GROMACS .gro file of C-alpha atoms in nm:
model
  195
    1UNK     CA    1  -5.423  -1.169   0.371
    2UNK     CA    2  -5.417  -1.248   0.008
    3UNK     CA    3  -5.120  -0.999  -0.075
    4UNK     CA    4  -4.915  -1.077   0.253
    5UNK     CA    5  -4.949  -1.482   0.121
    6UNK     CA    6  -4.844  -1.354  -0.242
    7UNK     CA    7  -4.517  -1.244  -0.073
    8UNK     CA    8  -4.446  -1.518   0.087
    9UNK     CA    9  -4.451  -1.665  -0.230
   10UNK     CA   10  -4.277  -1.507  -0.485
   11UNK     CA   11  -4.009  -1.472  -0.214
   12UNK     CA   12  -3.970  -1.779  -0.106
   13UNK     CA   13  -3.973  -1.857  -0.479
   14UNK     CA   14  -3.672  -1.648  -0.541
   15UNK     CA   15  -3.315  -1.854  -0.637
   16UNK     CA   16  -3.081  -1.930  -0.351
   17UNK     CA   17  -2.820  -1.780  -0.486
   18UNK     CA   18  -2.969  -1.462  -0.438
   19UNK     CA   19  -3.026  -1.445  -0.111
   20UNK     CA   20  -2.768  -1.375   0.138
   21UNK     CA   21  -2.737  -1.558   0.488
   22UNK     CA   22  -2.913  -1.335   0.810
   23UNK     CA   23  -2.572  -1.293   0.948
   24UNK     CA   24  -2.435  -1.118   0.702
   25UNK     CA   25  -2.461  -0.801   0.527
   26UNK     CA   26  -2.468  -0.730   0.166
   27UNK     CA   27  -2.104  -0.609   0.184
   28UNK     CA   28  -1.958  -0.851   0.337
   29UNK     CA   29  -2.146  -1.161   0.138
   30UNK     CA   30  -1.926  -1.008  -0.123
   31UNK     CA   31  -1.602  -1.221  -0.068
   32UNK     CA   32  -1.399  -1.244  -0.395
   33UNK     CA   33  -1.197  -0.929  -0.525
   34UNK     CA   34  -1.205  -0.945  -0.925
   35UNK     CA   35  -1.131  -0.720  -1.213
   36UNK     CA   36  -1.434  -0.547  -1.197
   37UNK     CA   37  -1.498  -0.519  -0.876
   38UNK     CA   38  -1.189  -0.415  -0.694
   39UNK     CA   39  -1.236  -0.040  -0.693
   40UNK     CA   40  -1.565  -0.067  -0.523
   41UNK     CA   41  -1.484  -0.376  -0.302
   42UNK     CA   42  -1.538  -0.322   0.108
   43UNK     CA   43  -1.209  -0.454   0.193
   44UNK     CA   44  -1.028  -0.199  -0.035
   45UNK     CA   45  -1.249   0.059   0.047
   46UNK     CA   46  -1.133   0.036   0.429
   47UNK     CA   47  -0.778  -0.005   0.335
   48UNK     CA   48  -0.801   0.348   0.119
   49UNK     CA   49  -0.988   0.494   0.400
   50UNK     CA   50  -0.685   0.385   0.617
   51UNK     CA   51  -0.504   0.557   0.308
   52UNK     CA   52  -0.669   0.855   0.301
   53UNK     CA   53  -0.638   0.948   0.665
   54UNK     CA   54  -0.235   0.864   0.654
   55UNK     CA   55  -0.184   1.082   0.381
   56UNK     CA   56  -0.394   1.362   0.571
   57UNK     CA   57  -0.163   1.296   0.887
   58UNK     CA   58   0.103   1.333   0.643
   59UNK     CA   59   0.040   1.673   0.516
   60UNK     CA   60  -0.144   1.796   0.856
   61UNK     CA   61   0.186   1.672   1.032
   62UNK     CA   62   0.040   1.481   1.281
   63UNK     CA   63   0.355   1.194   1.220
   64UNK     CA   64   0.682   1.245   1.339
   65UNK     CA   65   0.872   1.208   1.053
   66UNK     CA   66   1.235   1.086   1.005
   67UNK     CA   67   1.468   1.049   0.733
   68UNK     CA   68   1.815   0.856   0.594
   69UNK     CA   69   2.005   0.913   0.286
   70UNK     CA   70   2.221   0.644   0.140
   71UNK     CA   71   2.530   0.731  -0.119
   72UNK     CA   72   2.460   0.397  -0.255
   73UNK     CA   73   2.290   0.079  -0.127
   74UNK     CA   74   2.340  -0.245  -0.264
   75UNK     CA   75   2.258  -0.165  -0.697
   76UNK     CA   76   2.129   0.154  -0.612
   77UNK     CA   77   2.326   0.510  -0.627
   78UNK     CA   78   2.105   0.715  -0.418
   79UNK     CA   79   1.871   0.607  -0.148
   80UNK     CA   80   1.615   0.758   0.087
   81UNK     CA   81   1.418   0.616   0.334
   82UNK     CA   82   1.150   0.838   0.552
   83UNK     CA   83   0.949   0.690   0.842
   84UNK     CA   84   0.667   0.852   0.984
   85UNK     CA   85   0.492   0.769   1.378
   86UNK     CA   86   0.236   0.876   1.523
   87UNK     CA   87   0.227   1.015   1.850
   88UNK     CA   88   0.223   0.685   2.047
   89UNK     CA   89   0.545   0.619   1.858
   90UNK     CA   90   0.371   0.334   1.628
   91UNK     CA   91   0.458   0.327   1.247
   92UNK     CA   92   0.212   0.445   1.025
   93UNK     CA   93   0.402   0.509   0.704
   94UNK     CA   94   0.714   0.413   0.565
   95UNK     CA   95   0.862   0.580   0.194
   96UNK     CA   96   1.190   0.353   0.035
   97UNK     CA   97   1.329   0.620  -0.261
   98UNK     CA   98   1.624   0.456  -0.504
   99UNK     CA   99   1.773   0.569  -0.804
  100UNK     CA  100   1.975   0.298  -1.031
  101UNK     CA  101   2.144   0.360  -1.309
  102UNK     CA  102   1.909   0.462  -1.567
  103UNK     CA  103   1.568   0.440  -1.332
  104UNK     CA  104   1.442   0.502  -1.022
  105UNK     CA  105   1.182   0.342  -0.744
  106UNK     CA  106   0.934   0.521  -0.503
  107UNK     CA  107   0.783   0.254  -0.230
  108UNK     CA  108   0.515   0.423   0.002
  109UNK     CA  109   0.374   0.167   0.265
  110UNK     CA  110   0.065   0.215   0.498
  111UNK     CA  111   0.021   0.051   0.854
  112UNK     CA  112  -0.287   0.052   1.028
  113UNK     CA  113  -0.347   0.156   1.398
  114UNK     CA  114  -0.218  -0.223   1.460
  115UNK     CA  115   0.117  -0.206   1.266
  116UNK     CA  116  -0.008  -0.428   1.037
  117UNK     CA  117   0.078  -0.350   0.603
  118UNK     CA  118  -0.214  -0.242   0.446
  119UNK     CA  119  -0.087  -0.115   0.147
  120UNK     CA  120   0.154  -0.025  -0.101
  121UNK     CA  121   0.170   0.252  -0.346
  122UNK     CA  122   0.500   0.210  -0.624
  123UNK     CA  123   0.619   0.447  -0.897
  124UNK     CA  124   0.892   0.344  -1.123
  125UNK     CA  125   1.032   0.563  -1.367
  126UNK     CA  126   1.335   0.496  -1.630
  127UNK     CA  127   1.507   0.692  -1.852
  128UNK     CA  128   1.320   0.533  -2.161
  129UNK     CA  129   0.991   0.794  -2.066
  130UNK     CA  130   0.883   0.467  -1.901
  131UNK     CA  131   0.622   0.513  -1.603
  132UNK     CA  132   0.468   0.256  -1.394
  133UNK     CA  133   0.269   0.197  -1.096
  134UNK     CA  134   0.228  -0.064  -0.849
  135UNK     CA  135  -0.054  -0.121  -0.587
  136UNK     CA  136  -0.097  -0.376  -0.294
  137UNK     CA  137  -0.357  -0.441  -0.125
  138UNK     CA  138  -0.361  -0.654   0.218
  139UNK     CA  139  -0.594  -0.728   0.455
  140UNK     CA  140  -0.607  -0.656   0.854
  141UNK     CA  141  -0.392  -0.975   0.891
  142UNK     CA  142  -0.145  -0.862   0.614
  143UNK     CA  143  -0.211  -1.126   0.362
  144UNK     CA  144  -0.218  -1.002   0.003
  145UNK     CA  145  -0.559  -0.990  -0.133
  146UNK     CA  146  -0.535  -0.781  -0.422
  147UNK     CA  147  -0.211  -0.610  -0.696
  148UNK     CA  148  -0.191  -0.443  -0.979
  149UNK     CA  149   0.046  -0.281  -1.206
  150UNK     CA  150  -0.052   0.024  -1.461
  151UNK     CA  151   0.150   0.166  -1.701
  152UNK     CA  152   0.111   0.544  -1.742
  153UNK     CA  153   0.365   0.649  -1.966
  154UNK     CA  154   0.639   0.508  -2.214
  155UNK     CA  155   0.727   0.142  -2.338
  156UNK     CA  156   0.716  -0.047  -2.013
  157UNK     CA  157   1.002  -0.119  -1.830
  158UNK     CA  158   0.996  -0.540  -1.747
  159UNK     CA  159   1.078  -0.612  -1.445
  160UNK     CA  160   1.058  -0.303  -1.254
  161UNK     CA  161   0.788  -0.485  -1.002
  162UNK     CA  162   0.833  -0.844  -1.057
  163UNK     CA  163   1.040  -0.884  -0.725
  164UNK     CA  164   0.740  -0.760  -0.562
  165UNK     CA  165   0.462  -0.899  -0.752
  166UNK     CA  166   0.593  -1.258  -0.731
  167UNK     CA  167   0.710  -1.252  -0.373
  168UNK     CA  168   0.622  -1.119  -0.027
  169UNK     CA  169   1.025  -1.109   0.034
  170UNK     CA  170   1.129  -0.737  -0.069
  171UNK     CA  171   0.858  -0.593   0.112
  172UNK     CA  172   0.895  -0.417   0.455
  173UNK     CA  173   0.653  -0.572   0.717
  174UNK     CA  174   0.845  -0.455   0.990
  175UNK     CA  175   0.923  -0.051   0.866
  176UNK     CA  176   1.161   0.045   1.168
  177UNK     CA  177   1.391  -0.321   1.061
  178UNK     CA  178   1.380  -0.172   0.719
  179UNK     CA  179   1.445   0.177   0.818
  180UNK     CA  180   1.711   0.127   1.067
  181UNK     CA  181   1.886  -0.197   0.811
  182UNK     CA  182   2.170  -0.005   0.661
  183UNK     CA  183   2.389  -0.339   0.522
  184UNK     CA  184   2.518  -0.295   0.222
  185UNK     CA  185   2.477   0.117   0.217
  186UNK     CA  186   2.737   0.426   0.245
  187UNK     CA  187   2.525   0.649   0.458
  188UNK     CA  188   2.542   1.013   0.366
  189UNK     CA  189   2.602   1.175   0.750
  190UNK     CA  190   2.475   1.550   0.772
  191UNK     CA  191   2.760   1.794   0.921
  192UNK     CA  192   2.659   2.123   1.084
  193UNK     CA  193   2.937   2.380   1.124
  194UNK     CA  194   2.890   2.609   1.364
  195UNK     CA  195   3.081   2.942   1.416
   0.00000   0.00000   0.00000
């Protein structure tokens, strides 16, 4: 009786500020994405799960996968753009390839099992040995919740991401608008000849 009354006590004697309301779990208390806790965070845990299983569908070629190349678009001098759905015919991943004239841009976006964004993955590369990556994180409602930018390799190249780091606008929400919007392009059409 003694012990169970000594527990009581030293935990009703612990801080608030510790303790984490019954409906909740210790996951989800954790709220706020930060610095040092954004690799381990549950929301960006799920979204790399959703990731993860993409890129497996990718490779396992679960997606039916499509593809456009562009002579030029808008600044850009060659363009790809790949779409990938799964087999109820829903958008799971969508790849925007450009090459300027002394760089070039890779966009891969994820969509979960609702169409909604839940990541991008960006590679920029120009012709000063200048490498750089760019990651998005949204959650299931596709509000932004966590970026970053790393450079891997070479002086930096400003501006590569700040369209995309300071505005929602360039991105593609809806991937089949974005795959099937050809203004400003010169499409390059494939011709089979057959004998």
């Amino acid at each position: 009786m003694v012990t169970y009354l000594l527990l009581i006590l030293i935990t009703c004697s612990q801080p608030a500020a510790n303790l984490i309301p019954l409906n909740q779990t210790p996951q989800t208390a954790q709220t706020e994405i930060t610095d040092a806790n954004w690799e381990s965070h549950p929301q960006i845990k799920e979204i790399r799960r959703t990731v993860s299983a993409i890129d497996s569908g990718l490779k396992n070629r679960n997606f039916k996968v499509s593809e456009r190349k562009f002579e030029s678009c808008a600044d850009q001098f060659f363009t790809v753009k790949r779409i990938a759905r799964d087999a109820k015919g829903l958008t799971r991943w969508y790849e925007e390839y450009g090459e300027g004239e002394d760089s070039s841009w890779d966009l891969k976006y994820y969509y979960d099992p609702k169409g909604k964004l839940r990541f991008v993955f960006g590679v920029a590369r120009s012709a000063n040995g200048t490498r750089e990556q760019l990651r998005l994180y949204f959650d299931a409602s596709a509000k932004r919740i966590w970026q970053s930018t790393k450079l891997l390799k070479g002086l930096g190249c400003p501006g590569c991401f700040s369209a995309y780091l300071d505005s929602d606008k360039p991105l593609a929400f809806d991937p089949e608008k974005a795959f099937t919007d050809d203004s400003g392009c010169k499409e390059i059409k494939v011709t089979i000849s057959r004998k």
